GROMACS .gro file of C-alpha atoms in nm:
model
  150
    1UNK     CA    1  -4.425   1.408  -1.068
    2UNK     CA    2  -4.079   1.277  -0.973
    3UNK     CA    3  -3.814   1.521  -1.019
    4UNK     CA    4  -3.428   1.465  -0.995
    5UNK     CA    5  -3.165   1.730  -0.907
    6UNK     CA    6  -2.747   1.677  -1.005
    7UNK     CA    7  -2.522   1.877  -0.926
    8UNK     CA    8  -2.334   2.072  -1.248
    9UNK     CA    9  -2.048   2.329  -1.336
   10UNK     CA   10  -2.372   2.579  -1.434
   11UNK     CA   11  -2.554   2.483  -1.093
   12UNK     CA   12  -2.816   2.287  -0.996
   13UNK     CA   13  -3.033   2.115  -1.278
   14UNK     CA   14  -3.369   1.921  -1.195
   15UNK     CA   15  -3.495   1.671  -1.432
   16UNK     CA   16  -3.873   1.584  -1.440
   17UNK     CA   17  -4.083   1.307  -1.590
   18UNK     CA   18  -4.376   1.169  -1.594
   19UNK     CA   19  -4.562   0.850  -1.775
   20UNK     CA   20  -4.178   0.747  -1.852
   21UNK     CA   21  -4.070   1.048  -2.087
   22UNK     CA   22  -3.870   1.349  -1.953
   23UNK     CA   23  -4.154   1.654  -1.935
   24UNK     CA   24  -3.884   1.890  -1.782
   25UNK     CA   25  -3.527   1.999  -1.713
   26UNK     CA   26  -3.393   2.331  -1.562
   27UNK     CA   27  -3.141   2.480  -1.371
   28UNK     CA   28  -3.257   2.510  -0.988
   29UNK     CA   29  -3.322   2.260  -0.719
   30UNK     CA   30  -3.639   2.021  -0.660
   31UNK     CA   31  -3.624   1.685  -0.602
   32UNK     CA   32  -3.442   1.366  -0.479
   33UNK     CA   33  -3.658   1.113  -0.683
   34UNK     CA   34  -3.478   0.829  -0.765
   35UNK     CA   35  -3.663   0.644  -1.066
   36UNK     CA   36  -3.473   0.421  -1.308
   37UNK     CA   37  -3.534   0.716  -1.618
   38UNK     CA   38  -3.446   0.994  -1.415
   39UNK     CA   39  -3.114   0.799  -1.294
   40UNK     CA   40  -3.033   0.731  -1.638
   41UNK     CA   41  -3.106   1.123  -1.749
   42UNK     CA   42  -2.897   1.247  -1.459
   43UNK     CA   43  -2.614   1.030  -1.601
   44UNK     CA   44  -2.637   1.143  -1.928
   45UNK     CA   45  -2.638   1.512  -1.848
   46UNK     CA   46  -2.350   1.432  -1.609
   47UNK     CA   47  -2.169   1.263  -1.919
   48UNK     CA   48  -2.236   1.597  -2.084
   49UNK     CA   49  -2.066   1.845  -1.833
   50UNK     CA   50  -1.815   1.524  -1.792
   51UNK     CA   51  -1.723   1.586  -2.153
   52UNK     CA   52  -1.806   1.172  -2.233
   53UNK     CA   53  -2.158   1.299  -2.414
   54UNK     CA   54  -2.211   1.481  -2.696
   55UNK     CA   55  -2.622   1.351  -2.765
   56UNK     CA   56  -2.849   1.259  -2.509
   57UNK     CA   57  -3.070   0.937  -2.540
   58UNK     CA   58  -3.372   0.991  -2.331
   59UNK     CA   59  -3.739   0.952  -2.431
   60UNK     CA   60  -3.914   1.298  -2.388
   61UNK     CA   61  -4.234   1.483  -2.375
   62UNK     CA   62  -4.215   1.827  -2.425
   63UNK     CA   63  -4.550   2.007  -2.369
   64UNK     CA   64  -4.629   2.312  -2.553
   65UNK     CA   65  -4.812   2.448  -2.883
   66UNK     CA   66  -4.778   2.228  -3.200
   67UNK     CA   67  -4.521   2.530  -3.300
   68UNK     CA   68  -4.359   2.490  -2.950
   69UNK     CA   69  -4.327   2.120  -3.060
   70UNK     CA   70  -4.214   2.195  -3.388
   71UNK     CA   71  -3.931   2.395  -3.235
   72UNK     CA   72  -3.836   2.130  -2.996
   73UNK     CA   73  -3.811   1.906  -3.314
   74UNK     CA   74  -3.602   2.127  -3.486
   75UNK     CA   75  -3.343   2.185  -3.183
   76UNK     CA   76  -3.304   1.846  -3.156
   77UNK     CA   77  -3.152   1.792  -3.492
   78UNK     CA   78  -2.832   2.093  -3.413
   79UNK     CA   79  -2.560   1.859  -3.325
   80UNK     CA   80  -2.283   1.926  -3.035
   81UNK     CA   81  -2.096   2.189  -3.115
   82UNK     CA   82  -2.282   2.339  -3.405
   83UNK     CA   83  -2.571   2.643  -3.362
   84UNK     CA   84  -2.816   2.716  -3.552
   85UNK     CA   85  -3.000   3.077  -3.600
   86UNK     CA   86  -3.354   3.168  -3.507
   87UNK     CA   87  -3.416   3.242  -3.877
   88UNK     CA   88  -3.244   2.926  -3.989
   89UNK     CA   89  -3.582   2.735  -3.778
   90UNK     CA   90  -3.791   2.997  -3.894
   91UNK     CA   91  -3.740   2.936  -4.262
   92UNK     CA   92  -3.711   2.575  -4.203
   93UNK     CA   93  -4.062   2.589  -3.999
   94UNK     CA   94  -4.201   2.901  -4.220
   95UNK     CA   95  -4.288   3.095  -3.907
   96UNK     CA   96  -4.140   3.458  -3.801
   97UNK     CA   97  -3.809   3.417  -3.689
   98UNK     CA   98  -3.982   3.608  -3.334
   99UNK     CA   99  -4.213   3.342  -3.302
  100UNK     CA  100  -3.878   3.082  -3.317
  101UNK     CA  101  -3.727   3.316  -3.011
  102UNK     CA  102  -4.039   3.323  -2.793
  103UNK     CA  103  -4.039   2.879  -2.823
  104UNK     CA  104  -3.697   2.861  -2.750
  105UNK     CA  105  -3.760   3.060  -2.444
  106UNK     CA  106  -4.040   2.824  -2.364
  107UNK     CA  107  -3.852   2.534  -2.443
  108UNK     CA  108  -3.960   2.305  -2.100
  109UNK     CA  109  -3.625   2.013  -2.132
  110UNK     CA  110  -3.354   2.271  -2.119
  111UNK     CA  111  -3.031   2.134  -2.228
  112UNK     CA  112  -3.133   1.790  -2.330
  113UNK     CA  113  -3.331   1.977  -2.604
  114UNK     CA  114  -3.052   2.233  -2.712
  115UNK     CA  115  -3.211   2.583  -2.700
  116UNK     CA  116  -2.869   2.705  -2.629
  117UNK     CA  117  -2.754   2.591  -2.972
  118UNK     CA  118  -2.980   2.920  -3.140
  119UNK     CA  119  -2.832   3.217  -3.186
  120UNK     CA  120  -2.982   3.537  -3.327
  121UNK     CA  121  -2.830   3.662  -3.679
  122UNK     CA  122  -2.601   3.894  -3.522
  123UNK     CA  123  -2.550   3.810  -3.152
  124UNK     CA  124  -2.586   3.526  -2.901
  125UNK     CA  125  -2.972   3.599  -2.849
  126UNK     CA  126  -3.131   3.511  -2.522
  127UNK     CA  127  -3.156   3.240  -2.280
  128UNK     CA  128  -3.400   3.167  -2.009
  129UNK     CA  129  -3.178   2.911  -1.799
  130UNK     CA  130  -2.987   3.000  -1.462
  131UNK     CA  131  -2.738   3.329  -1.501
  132UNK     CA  132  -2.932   3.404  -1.822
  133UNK     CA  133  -2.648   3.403  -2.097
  134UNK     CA  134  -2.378   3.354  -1.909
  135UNK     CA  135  -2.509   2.979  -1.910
  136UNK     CA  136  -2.565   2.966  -2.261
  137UNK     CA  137  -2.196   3.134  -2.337
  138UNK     CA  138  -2.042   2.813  -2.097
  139UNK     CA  139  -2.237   2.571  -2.251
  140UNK     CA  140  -2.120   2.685  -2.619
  141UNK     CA  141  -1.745   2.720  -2.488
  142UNK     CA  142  -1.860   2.362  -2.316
  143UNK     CA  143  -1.934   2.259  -2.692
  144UNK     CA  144  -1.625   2.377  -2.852
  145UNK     CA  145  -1.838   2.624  -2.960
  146UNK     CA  146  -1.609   2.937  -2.877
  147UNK     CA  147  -1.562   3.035  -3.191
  148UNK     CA  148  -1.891   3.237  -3.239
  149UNK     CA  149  -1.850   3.419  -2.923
  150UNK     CA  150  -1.542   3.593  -3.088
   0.00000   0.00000   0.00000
């Protein structure tokens, strides 16, 4: 599958896709591809760290369970800027707010699908992408997020 790295403030991030939808994104190196979709993702999330994006445009595939999907789904909907709570998705899906943690932490298109935008009730929660949640604290300052860190 074709696979894209750019360069970011949070380190290397490697876009995948295949069939013309994004299937992956994470932080680490892999590839040097250079198909019209993945130039036009590696843009966007460029835009992003740029500070010129605040929603990315991209078709995507995310492969997982049909609750893994649902979850994707749901992330996709928390705007720049704004977070959501793992029991906010799980009332809103009407699954254990645990089962909510354990797809964000599967989620396969870091970033462009906002895992980092779910918190836990009473902390910042977890986060699978490079430097764990010290990535997911920059992206929310990133955000103008700050606030909630306090």
């Amino acid at each position: 599958m074709p696979s894209l790295t750019v360069q970011t403030p949070t380190g290397p991030f490697t876009i995948t896709e295949e069939h013309g939808r994004i299937t992956r994104s994470e932080w680490g190196s892999g590839g040097t591809d250079q198909t019209p979709l993945l130039q036009r993702a590696a843009a966007q999330v460029t835009a992003y760290f740029d500070g010129q994006l605040t929603s990315f445009d991209l078709p995507l595939n995310p492969d997982g369970s049909s609750l893994q999907q649902q979850t994707c789904n749901a992330m996709l909907t928390i705007r720049f800027g704004e977070t959501r709570t793992y029991g906010d998705l799980a009332k809103e899906l009407g699954v254990p707010a645990q089962a909510i943690g354990q797809a964000c932490s599967g989620n396969p298109i870091s970033l462009i699908i906002p895992c980092h935008r779910v918190l836990a009730a009473t902390n910042l929660g977890g986060f699978s992408g490079r430097h764990g949640i010290e990535t997911k604290v920059w992206l929310l300052k990133h955000e103008g997020a700050a606030s909630l860190l306090i």
